[in-house]
Amino acid sequence: MNTLLYTFHFYLFGLISIASAVAFVTRKSPVAAALWLVNTMFCLSALYVMLDAQFIGAVQVLVYAGAIMVVFLFVVMLLNLGQASDVTDMRGLGGRLTAGLVGLAMLAELFALSRIKFPRLTGAMGDHANVVNPISAPLFHEYLLPFEVTSVVLLVAVVGAVVLAKRGPGAS
Amino acid sequence: MYFDLLIPSQLAGALIPDLILIIGAMLLLLVAVWGPETMARARLTGMLAIGVCFATFAAVVWLWHGQATASAGIIAVDAFRWATDCIILAATIIATTLMIDYSEREQLVSAESYVLLLLAAGGMMLLAASRDLIVVFLGIELMSIASYVLSGLDRRSSRGAEAALKYFLLGAFSTGFLLYGIALVYGATGSTDIETIGSVVTGANFNNPLLLAGIGMLIVGFCFKIAAVPFHMWAPDVYDGAATPITAFMAAAVKAAAFAAFLRVWIEAFPGATAAWMHPLQWLAALTMVGGNVIALQQKSMKRMLAYSSIAHAGYLLVTVVVANALGASAFLFYLVAYTLATMGAFAVVIALGEPGERNQQIADYAGLWNVEPWLAAAMAVFMMALLGFPIAGGMGFFAKFYVIDAALHAPHPQTALAVILVIASVISAGYYLGVVLVMFMKPRPADALVVRPVPTGTFLVIYLSAFTLLLFGILPNGFAALARESVPIGMVSSPARAPVAAAASR
């Protein structure tokens, strides 16, 4: 049963992530494409959690789906690449009604959950308590050099961006 | 000296040259931006950059002379690394010297360019040292990102901007191939350490489709970086659009470093899968040798001609990767020294004769140079002969080609066909190398030809020292050749010892 559920979830998230990736490269509007990429990132983080790498899953959401994609969207919007006609949040009446209903259902769920006392899940936590160690130990021992070199790569990228973008002495 | 690479302090010890270079570059960045942007400051930064390179050079020679060794680990501490480092540093010193003179001529104030040159050299030195695919990737990225920026340094030039963007997009694309290849190889072997990969990839299990796809992707990624046909499309435009000293740097040092990593990965990680990559690499080498030379024949611009010639030379160097043994590695190092000196020297002559705005760089502009600047013409002739591989007049160039052919014929799988193609391609290349010599010596100087400006001291030194070195070691190649023979990757030294163990295990 557990294996079946696992397989089901694997295919669920795997297929959604592949479908989102396909949507990402086929969308015309950059904003829509970026949002599909966020979706892919979320599905990947679900797969990481299924592999017992909860920390990577969380970082994936925070860094990729969160920070990087927000910056990406920010740049897209600053450059005004999204076609105004495509990017609109004014949908039809049905959409608004559905959104309102979903919102109400979630509010009800929150209300119900705060009242009902579920038994706490404790036993299983012990196995996963130490999820950062398997990443941090190799990072600072075995892969110390690549880790440090990454910072130099980032330095070059920053210097390069400034060199290319700064106003030269001759330019007005 | 012995370094245990698992202890961070000793790992730092094994990386002393790289640390001197990178920390020096960071301090230089402060010098570069600490005050108003003036030509004097840029010049000072350039001079200090040369100083940092010499300090690094001293550290490399010290470790090489001390015969440093290390435990198996993420980086190699062997003579192959030190020899490649020396070539990379020499190319960086030459490029920086040329850049100082070139900036003065073009009124290009950019103190940061020297910092980027040093950081690119840092990435190259990591590539020369890497024994782990992760370090290979990071080294390539460090080198490439700095090169993208360097090729677009002169923002007044639209061709420079085109070059930088083209290089960036195609470079990022090829990096994707490389990274995917690394991921697939990791998936197939469970390691990114090339020694471990080498012990897992043996004749029996190389048919794993994951591994084959990974090797294929790695070939594509590396061939983009070394500009082998048919992955060379970016090279002529980038080499043509970038500032000439940067072009020289990319044609010599970037290519050398990518090749050093390519060679080490191929020698140490994939000898067990020879049957899988032998034919693709043979075809790539043959196509690159013939394609680069045939297209170079039709070029009118000196820079473009040298760009295609550097593609052709990538083909000759690929032969040593196909050979993938100690003989190939030492032929590779010897070739790299001759190629770096000749290419750098030829580009230095282009800079000496160029006019502001990168004019006066057509091959036709060199007509009758012998009549007005005999020494400059003679030096250029030496560089062309060296690139052609002509005996005596070409100096080291002749022996470089000789050793590559020798390695190809004496490989475990003799590459007779490639050796024949190499010779034919060299004959084709005579068409344009000797064409330049012909134009310089036989054609009369046109009446409207520009008067050659006095050659700046730095460029002067680069041109004549390169030519002198090429000629000197062309007459006395034995010392250099012996040094190259001893400077093979550490995996080659230990492989005879590993072979009986593998044989015993299979029994």
XYZ file of C-alpha atoms in Angstrom:
679
model
C 0.000 0.000 0.000
C 2.752 2.348 1.044
C 4.732 1.509 -2.098
C 1.668 2.030 -4.232
C 1.075 5.427 -2.662
C 4.753 6.258 -3.145
C 4.647 5.251 -6.813
C 1.430 7.194 -7.299
C 2.993 10.307 -5.822
C 6.171 9.851 -7.791
C 4.282 9.713 -11.088
C 1.928 12.495 -10.035
C 4.691 14.979 -9.244
C 6.961 13.721 -11.999
C 4.315 14.129 -14.690
C 3.185 17.514 -13.399
C 6.769 18.751 -13.353
C 7.397 17.522 -16.899
C 4.121 19.007 -18.118
C 4.974 22.309 -16.412
C 8.427 22.273 -17.959
C 6.878 21.765 -21.409
C 4.437 24.594 -20.703
C 7.371 26.720 -19.543
C 9.125 26.527 -22.891
C 5.991 26.804 -25.020
C 4.281 29.837 -23.425
C 4.557 33.074 -25.373
C 4.190 35.387 -22.410
C 7.344 35.452 -20.227
C 5.283 35.924 -17.084
C 3.214 32.830 -17.731
C 6.361 30.895 -18.586
C 7.993 31.984 -15.330
C 4.947 30.884 -13.333
C 5.054 27.465 -14.982
C 8.692 27.243 -13.981
C 7.678 27.948 -10.388
C 5.282 25.045 -10.677
C 8.089 22.780 -11.913
C 10.233 23.829 -8.975
C 7.456 23.001 -6.519
C 7.009 19.526 -7.998
C 10.752 18.905 -7.872
C 10.819 19.891 -4.233
C 8.002 17.404 -3.581
C 10.166 14.728 -5.238
C 13.104 15.706 -3.014
C 10.934 15.317 0.066
C 9.893 11.866 -1.150
C 13.614 11.004 -1.371
C 13.938 11.864 2.342
C 15.825 15.041 1.517
C 13.508 17.413 3.320
C 16.121 20.106 3.700
C 16.823 20.229 -0.037
C 13.089 20.255 -0.672
C 12.649 23.263 1.609
C 15.657 25.067 0.125
C 14.346 24.342 -3.360
C 11.103 26.133 -2.524
C 12.810 29.000 -0.709
C 15.593 29.650 -3.199
C 14.331 28.550 -6.593
C 10.561 28.882 -6.390
C 10.920 31.835 -4.047
C 13.884 34.136 -4.409
C 15.168 33.413 -7.903
C 11.779 33.308 -9.564
C 10.673 36.520 -7.859
C 13.788 38.269 -9.141
C 13.142 36.754 -12.557
C 9.550 37.987 -12.625
C 10.686 41.347 -11.330
C 13.127 41.729 -14.224
C 10.499 40.603 -16.731
C 8.041 43.159 -15.425
C 10.657 45.930 -15.205
C 11.619 45.328 -18.805
C 7.921 45.193 -19.631
C 8.325 42.023 -21.654
C 4.919 40.592 -20.770
C 2.265 41.549 -23.261
C -0.282 43.637 -21.418
C -3.205 41.909 -23.130
C -2.050 38.488 -21.923
C -1.393 39.451 -18.338
C -4.721 40.178 -16.771
C -6.307 39.027 -13.539
C -9.817 40.044 -14.558
C -11.362 36.674 -15.321
C -14.996 35.776 -15.869
C -17.692 35.546 -13.222
C -17.270 31.765 -12.877
C -13.617 32.153 -12.054
C -14.330 34.755 -9.408
C -17.049 32.635 -7.857
C -14.777 29.572 -7.756
C -12.001 31.610 -6.203
C -14.378 32.895 -3.574
C -15.654 29.382 -2.825
C -12.127 27.972 -2.531
C -11.284 30.816 -0.176
C -14.339 30.095 1.951
C -13.582 26.360 2.024
C -10.023 27.057 3.206
C -11.256 29.417 5.871
C -13.687 26.735 7.066
C -10.897 24.161 7.077
C -8.678 26.438 9.152
C -11.529 27.034 11.556
C -12.276 23.326 11.886
C -8.627 22.319 12.321
C -8.090 24.805 15.122
C -10.950 23.221 17.056
C -10.296 19.506 16.539
C -7.380 17.948 18.384
C -5.476 15.485 16.166
C -3.059 12.989 17.723
C 0.473 14.330 17.224
C 2.838 12.556 14.836
C 5.937 11.979 16.917
C 7.482 8.560 16.289
C 8.468 9.036 12.679
C 10.226 12.337 13.294
C 13.307 10.715 14.829
C 14.530 9.300 11.536
C 14.396 12.625 9.767
C 15.546 14.896 12.568
C 19.044 15.102 11.170
C 18.443 16.163 7.598
C 20.954 19.018 7.368
C 23.989 17.051 8.477
C 24.304 14.837 5.363
C 24.484 18.027 3.293
C 26.626 20.209 5.491
C 29.295 17.620 6.296
C 30.322 16.896 2.673
C 29.892 20.562 1.789
C 32.510 21.661 4.298
C 34.807 18.649 4.111
C 34.809 16.705 0.885
C 33.537 19.515 -1.330
C 35.108 22.453 0.496
C 37.062 23.537 -2.574
C 34.101 23.586 -5.010
C 32.089 25.431 -2.368
C 34.722 28.145 -2.063
C 35.298 28.347 -5.815
C 31.579 29.006 -6.264
C 32.037 32.255 -4.365
C 34.807 33.297 -6.758
C 32.518 32.485 -9.706
C 29.866 34.729 -8.175
C 32.466 37.472 -7.657
C 33.408 37.315 -11.337
C 29.746 37.527 -12.301
C 29.253 40.614 -10.119
C 32.412 42.349 -11.375
C 31.479 41.468 -14.939
C 27.953 42.831 -14.582
C 29.306 46.100 -13.173
C 31.960 46.414 -15.878
C 29.390 45.911 -18.635
C 26.662 48.059 -17.093
C 28.534 51.007 -15.594
C 28.645 54.372 -17.284
C 32.032 54.818 -18.903
C 34.051 58.021 -18.489
C 33.456 58.882 -22.127
C 29.751 58.111 -22.199
C 27.234 60.785 -21.317
C 56.386 17.883 -0.043
C 53.308 15.776 0.561
C 49.777 17.109 0.864
C 46.882 15.228 2.411
C 44.015 16.743 0.449
C 41.372 15.828 3.027
C 42.882 18.228 5.563
C 41.790 21.776 4.650
C 45.113 23.423 5.564
C 47.053 20.975 3.406
C 44.522 21.358 0.595
C 45.244 25.083 0.762
C 48.939 24.240 0.625
C 48.447 22.304 -2.589
C 46.579 25.309 -3.976
C 49.163 27.972 -3.070
C 49.635 29.197 -6.668
C 45.889 29.401 -7.276
C 45.371 31.191 -3.970
C 48.107 33.744 -4.720
C 46.514 34.444 -8.087
C 42.909 34.735 -6.897
C 43.674 36.703 -3.715
C 45.986 38.918 -5.760
C 43.143 39.514 -8.217
C 40.804 40.478 -5.367
C 43.302 42.955 -3.924
C 43.857 44.310 -7.414
C 40.131 44.899 -7.698
C 40.445 47.290 -4.754
C 43.363 49.058 -6.456
C 41.319 49.309 -9.650
C 38.288 50.984 -8.114
C 40.018 52.965 -5.331
C 39.877 56.352 -6.979
C 38.918 58.026 -10.247
C 39.045 56.012 -13.445
C 42.123 57.241 -15.226
C 44.468 55.761 -17.759
C 47.307 55.972 -15.222
C 45.363 53.862 -12.718
C 44.450 51.314 -15.362
C 48.112 51.122 -16.353
C 49.178 50.659 -12.732
C 46.596 47.889 -12.309
C 47.941 46.180 -15.409
C 51.523 46.366 -14.146
C 50.493 44.962 -10.752
C 48.565 42.176 -12.516
C 51.768 41.156 -14.263
C 53.456 41.186 -10.859
C 50.767 38.880 -9.407
C 51.268 36.522 -12.363
C 55.018 36.397 -11.749
C 54.467 35.678 -8.033
C 52.130 32.842 -8.987
C 54.672 31.629 -11.502
C 57.308 31.507 -8.760
C 54.980 29.480 -6.526
C 54.284 27.031 -9.365
C 57.981 26.584 -10.078
C 58.696 26.166 -6.361
C 56.115 23.362 -6.014
C 57.192 21.775 -9.299
C 60.851 21.880 -8.288
C 60.010 20.528 -4.824
C 58.286 17.583 -6.549
C 55.163 18.011 -4.491
C 52.876 15.012 -4.255
C 49.459 14.531 -2.729
C 46.951 11.927 -1.676
C 44.235 11.049 -4.166
C 41.634 13.768 -4.013
C 39.745 16.551 -5.635
C 42.772 18.195 -7.256
C 45.878 16.789 -8.848
C 49.363 17.686 -7.677
C 51.450 16.553 -10.620
C 53.850 17.842 -13.236
C 51.110 18.007 -15.896
C 49.308 20.584 -13.758
C 52.450 22.641 -13.183
C 53.399 22.585 -16.850
C 49.906 23.672 -17.912
C 49.934 26.364 -15.210
C 53.188 27.749 -16.598
C 51.711 27.938 -20.109
C 48.519 29.599 -18.812
C 50.485 32.140 -16.764
C 52.785 32.943 -19.667
C 49.732 33.543 -21.876
C 48.145 35.741 -19.183
C 51.318 37.798 -18.760
C 51.563 38.293 -22.523
C 47.872 39.182 -22.866
C 48.120 41.692 -20.000
C 51.198 43.307 -21.534
C 49.454 43.609 -24.882
C 46.298 44.906 -23.196
C 48.213 47.766 -21.555
C 49.544 48.957 -24.924
C 46.282 48.317 -26.730
C 44.222 50.310 -24.179
C 46.557 53.239 -24.647
C 46.091 53.114 -28.415
C 42.317 52.684 -28.309
C 41.836 55.084 -25.352
C 40.053 52.275 -23.535
C 40.073 52.947 -19.782
C 39.224 49.709 -18.016
C 41.235 48.809 -14.946
C 38.855 45.935 -14.182
C 39.864 44.108 -17.344
C 43.144 43.081 -15.695
C 41.263 41.747 -12.664
C 39.034 39.719 -14.972
C 42.070 38.427 -16.864
C 43.581 37.219 -13.584
C 40.339 35.617 -12.389
C 39.948 33.878 -15.752
C 43.499 32.595 -15.331
C 42.504 31.371 -11.853
C 39.692 29.343 -13.408
C 42.112 27.937 -15.966
C 44.577 26.866 -13.289
C 41.759 25.075 -11.475
C 40.908 23.317 -14.739
C 44.504 22.207 -15.102
C 44.380 20.800 -11.574
C 40.907 19.322 -11.420
C 40.447 15.631 -10.780
C 36.758 15.974 -10.060
C 34.051 16.835 -12.573
C 32.570 19.423 -10.189
C 35.868 21.314 -10.150
C 36.046 20.970 -13.942
C 32.631 22.588 -14.198
C 33.445 25.416 -11.782
C 36.793 26.076 -13.440
C 35.136 26.274 -16.862
C 32.478 28.629 -15.528
C 34.999 30.890 -13.807
C 37.048 31.066 -16.988
C 34.053 31.474 -19.318
C 32.156 34.150 -17.382
C 35.297 36.284 -17.226
C 35.846 35.711 -20.977
C 32.264 36.701 -21.862
C 32.782 40.038 -20.123
C 36.271 40.529 -21.554
C 35.022 40.041 -25.114
C 32.482 42.845 -24.635
C 34.889 45.133 -22.817
C 34.900 47.966 -25.349
C 31.308 49.133 -25.177
C 31.823 51.703 -27.923
C 32.209 48.825 -30.358
C 29.004 47.221 -31.612
C 31.000 44.250 -32.899
C 32.344 43.754 -29.398
C 28.817 43.749 -27.991
C 27.730 41.233 -30.621
C 30.720 39.060 -29.816
C 30.023 39.151 -26.072
C 26.343 38.315 -26.454
C 26.981 35.537 -28.948
C 29.723 34.084 -26.786
C 27.561 34.320 -23.685
C 24.503 32.624 -25.202
C 26.395 29.821 -26.927
C 28.706 29.451 -23.938
C 25.763 29.067 -21.578
C 24.201 26.583 -23.995
C 27.369 24.486 -24.101
C 27.731 24.672 -20.327
C 24.286 23.093 -20.154
C 25.580 20.158 -22.211
C 28.632 19.822 -20.016
C 26.630 19.898 -16.799
C 24.082 17.422 -18.105
C 26.915 15.157 -19.169
C 28.455 15.361 -15.705
C 25.076 14.565 -14.122
C 24.570 11.530 -16.373
C 28.080 10.237 -15.754
C 27.445 10.663 -12.032
C 24.179 8.794 -12.441
C 25.937 5.922 -14.203
C 29.004 5.642 -11.993
C 27.931 7.149 -8.671
C 30.894 9.498 -8.515
C 32.238 12.755 -9.889
C 35.800 11.869 -8.964
C 37.533 10.990 -12.211
C 39.738 8.335 -10.653
C 36.706 6.526 -9.229
C 34.904 6.883 -12.552
C 37.973 5.411 -14.245
C 37.887 2.365 -11.964
C 34.135 1.826 -12.539
C 34.145 2.360 -16.308
C 35.768 -0.786 -17.588
C 35.361 -2.695 -20.808
C 32.535 -4.832 -19.465
C 30.029 -2.206 -18.340
C 30.611 0.745 -20.630
C 27.475 -0.100 -22.586
C 25.327 1.530 -19.944
C 23.178 3.987 -21.973
C 23.341 6.549 -19.159
C 27.127 6.534 -19.309
C 27.218 6.668 -23.112
C 24.847 9.640 -23.168
C 26.956 11.303 -20.473
C 30.188 10.806 -22.417
C 28.490 12.148 -25.534
C 27.287 15.255 -23.707
C 30.746 15.808 -22.232
C 32.275 15.601 -25.715
C 29.794 18.207 -27.014
C 30.395 20.486 -24.013
C 34.190 20.315 -24.259
C 34.165 20.678 -28.055
C 32.149 23.889 -27.750
C 34.754 25.286 -25.372
C 37.698 24.326 -27.566
C 35.806 25.404 -30.730
C 36.053 22.137 -32.646
C 34.115 21.803 -35.923
C 31.036 21.595 -36.003
C 30.803 23.402 -32.640
C 33.004 26.282 -33.790
C 30.345 28.685 -35.114
C 30.840 31.198 -32.308
C 34.619 31.370 -32.540
C 35.306 33.528 -35.644
C 32.768 36.219 -34.729
C 33.874 36.335 -31.105
C 37.571 36.365 -31.970
C 36.937 39.045 -34.588
C 34.751 41.265 -32.409
C 36.748 41.171 -29.171
C 39.696 43.478 -28.466
C 42.809 41.941 -30.053
C 44.696 41.150 -26.783
C 41.565 39.429 -25.490
C 41.313 37.490 -28.749
C 44.886 36.348 -28.256
C 44.089 35.360 -24.679
C 41.017 33.377 -25.742
C 42.725 31.709 -28.697
C 45.684 30.598 -26.578
C 44.926 30.345 -22.864
C 41.180 29.571 -22.806
C 41.680 26.856 -25.376
C 44.736 25.462 -23.586
C 42.953 25.197 -20.245
C 39.817 23.585 -21.678
C 42.039 21.107 -23.513
C 44.035 20.305 -20.378
C 40.841 19.395 -18.517
C 39.518 17.472 -21.538
C 42.732 15.481 -21.781
C 42.905 14.696 -18.066
C 39.272 13.589 -17.885
C 39.704 11.426 -20.964
C 42.972 9.859 -19.844
C 41.904 9.130 -16.290
C 38.135 8.616 -16.390
C 37.249 6.986 -19.690
C 40.075 4.748 -20.908
C 37.725 1.818 -20.230
C 35.187 3.131 -22.739
C 37.640 3.735 -25.589
C 35.474 1.840 -28.071
C 32.579 4.210 -27.378
C 34.312 7.555 -27.908
C 37.103 6.659 -30.305
C 35.156 7.084 -33.532
C 33.274 10.289 -32.657
C 36.485 11.946 -31.503
C 38.375 10.782 -34.586
C 35.718 12.305 -36.811
C 35.689 15.525 -34.800
C 39.475 15.807 -35.028
C 39.473 15.154 -38.779
C 36.602 17.571 -39.452
C 38.214 20.269 -37.322
C 41.612 19.955 -38.989
C 40.227 20.043 -42.518
C 37.319 22.437 -41.916
C 39.305 25.043 -39.997
C 42.063 25.147 -42.592
C 39.803 25.218 -45.654
C 37.740 28.131 -44.310
C 40.873 29.972 -43.163
C 42.089 29.963 -46.771
C 39.335 32.373 -47.804
C 39.803 34.979 -45.075
C 40.818 38.542 -45.890
C 41.061 39.828 -42.320
C 44.117 38.874 -40.293
C 42.120 38.370 -37.091
C 39.559 36.113 -38.761
C 42.305 34.159 -40.465
C 44.012 33.599 -37.114
C 40.647 32.645 -35.588
C 40.106 29.888 -38.141
C 43.726 28.861 -37.815
C 43.161 28.431 -34.068
C 40.175 26.203 -34.880
C 42.427 24.098 -37.090
C 44.962 23.851 -34.268
C 42.216 22.604 -31.969
C 41.918 19.751 -34.447
C 45.629 18.922 -34.188
C 45.364 19.001 -30.400
C 42.288 16.744 -30.507
C 44.530 14.076 -32.024
C 46.413 13.959 -28.720
C 43.123 13.488 -26.870
C 42.226 10.609 -29.197
C 45.603 9.053 -28.443
C 44.936 9.575 -24.703
C 48.152 8.177 -23.286
C 51.395 9.513 -21.798
C 52.900 10.097 -25.230
C 49.836 12.086 -26.252
C 49.943 14.154 -23.070
C 53.582 15.133 -23.527
C 53.026 15.903 -27.230
C 50.059 18.001 -26.119
C 52.183 20.066 -23.693
C 54.959 20.630 -26.217
C 52.425 21.626 -28.858
C 50.720 23.993 -26.463
C 53.960 25.872 -25.731
C 54.718 26.345 -29.422
C 51.112 27.202 -30.299
C 50.735 29.710 -27.443
C 53.954 31.548 -28.317
C 53.216 31.635 -32.042
C 49.569 32.719 -31.647
C 50.370 35.351 -29.037
C 53.232 36.626 -31.167
C 51.078 36.829 -34.301
C 48.364 38.744 -32.451
C 51.044 41.038 -30.981
C 52.139 41.900 -34.533
C 48.486 42.572 -35.423
C 48.332 44.972 -32.441
C 51.627 46.626 -33.387
C 50.408 47.331 -36.922
C 46.784 48.095 -36.037
C 45.412 51.622 -36.058
C 42.885 53.050 -33.566
C 39.433 51.588 -34.099
C 40.939 48.221 -35.038
C 41.732 49.324 -38.584
C 44.650 48.270 -40.752
C 44.117 44.598 -39.920
C 43.485 43.171 -43.393
C 46.036 40.773 -44.790
C 46.419 43.170 -47.748
C 47.540 45.901 -45.313
C 50.693 43.857 -44.627
C 51.910 44.207 -48.222
C 55.587 45.100 -48.466
C 56.113 45.177 -44.724
C 59.598 43.759 -45.287
C 60.636 47.004 -47.004
C 59.647 49.298 -44.135
C 59.834 47.139 -40.986
C 62.105 44.188 -41.776
C 62.345 42.924 -38.180
C 58.601 42.999 -37.644
C 58.075 41.185 -40.941
C 60.707 38.610 -40.018
C 59.102 37.973 -36.616
C 55.671 37.574 -38.221
C 57.202 35.152 -40.715
C 58.581 33.093 -37.805
C 55.126 32.944 -36.180
C 53.464 31.914 -39.441
C 56.121 29.246 -40.064
C 55.732 28.013 -36.481
C 51.959 27.708 -36.869
C 52.543 25.903 -40.159
C 55.112 23.581 -38.579
C 57.925 24.477 -40.949
C 61.386 23.097 -40.010
C 64.140 25.500 -38.756
C 62.359 28.753 -39.666
C 59.285 27.617 -37.758
C 61.328 26.687 -34.706
C 59.353 24.729 -32.120
C 56.336 24.533 -34.420
C 57.953 21.804 -36.482
C 58.769 19.619 -33.488
C 55.314 20.242 -32.015
C 53.663 18.725 -35.086
C 56.336 16.036 -35.229
C 55.605 14.881 -31.669
C 51.837 14.862 -32.264
C 52.289 12.687 -35.370
C 54.722 10.498 -33.452
C 52.199 10.058 -30.632
C 49.420 9.282 -33.127
C 51.490 6.572 -34.851
C 52.712 4.943 -31.651
C 49.387 4.860 -29.809
C 47.964 1.513 -28.627
C 45.394 1.981 -31.407
C 47.627 3.579 -34.085
C 45.912 6.635 -35.557
C 47.485 6.376 -38.999
C 44.495 7.944 -40.753
C 44.537 10.939 -38.403
C 48.285 11.393 -38.891
C 47.771 11.431 -42.663
C 44.915 13.945 -42.353
C 47.087 16.079 -40.072
C 49.809 16.243 -42.688
C 47.311 17.008 -45.481
C 45.661 19.716 -43.343
C 49.077 21.241 -42.666
C 49.723 21.365 -46.385
C 46.392 23.159 -46.865
C 47.324 25.598 -44.082
C 50.496 26.497 -45.983
C 48.162 28.232 -48.419
C 47.317 31.002 -45.998
C 50.325 31.016 -43.641
C 52.733 31.293 -46.551
C 50.279 33.688 -48.191
C 50.932 36.173 -45.386
C 54.683 35.699 -45.742
C 54.365 36.172 -49.499
C 52.389 39.389 -49.060
C 54.922 40.772 -46.584
C 58.076 39.903 -48.497
C 57.187 39.800 -52.184
C 54.504 42.459 -52.702
C 55.553 46.099 -53.051
C 54.455 48.527 -50.343
C 51.451 50.487 -51.719
C 51.977 54.226 -51.979
C 48.980 54.957 -49.744
C 50.028 52.490 -47.032
C 50.015 53.885 -43.507
C 53.305 54.643 -41.809
C 53.940 52.030 -39.100
C 53.822 53.627 -35.646
C 56.679 53.010 -33.241
C 56.004 49.695 -31.481
C 55.317 50.187 -27.725
C 57.863 48.577 -25.387
C 55.569 45.844 -24.027
C 54.415 44.711 -27.461
C 58.009 44.929 -28.715
C 59.198 42.603 -25.952
C 56.348 40.143 -26.540
C 56.991 39.936 -30.289
C 60.739 39.469 -30.184
C 60.929 37.297 -27.049
C 58.268 34.953 -28.490
C 60.067 34.729 -31.809
C 63.423 34.213 -30.109
C 62.077 31.482 -27.820
C 60.409 29.694 -30.725
C 63.627 29.728 -32.759
C 65.926 28.846 -29.853
C 63.939 25.807 -28.734
C 63.392 24.879 -32.360
C 67.151 24.363 -32.579
C 67.460 22.818 -29.118
C 64.136 21.040 -28.507
C 65.531 18.214 -26.378
C 65.347 19.933 -22.996
C 61.771 21.001 -23.577
C 60.763 17.632 -24.947
C 62.276 15.835 -21.950
C 60.405 18.166 -19.621
C 57.158 17.481 -21.507
C 57.768 13.729 -21.336
C 58.054 13.854 -17.557
C 54.975 16.035 -17.188
C 52.199 13.519 -17.701
C 49.041 13.382 -15.583
C 49.327 11.497 -12.308
C 46.831 8.894 -13.538
C 49.276 7.872 -16.267
C 52.082 7.341 -13.801
C 50.011 5.083 -11.603
C 48.162 3.215 -14.340
C 50.811 0.507 -14.954
C 50.581 -0.278 -11.238
C 46.794 -0.364 -11.395
C 46.611 -2.674 -14.390
C 47.886 -5.863 -12.674
C 45.488 -5.280 -9.784
C 42.588 -5.084 -12.199
C 43.810 -8.223 -13.919
C 44.058 -10.039 -10.589
C 40.568 -8.936 -9.637
C 39.098 -10.279 -12.855
C 40.639 -13.694 -12.351
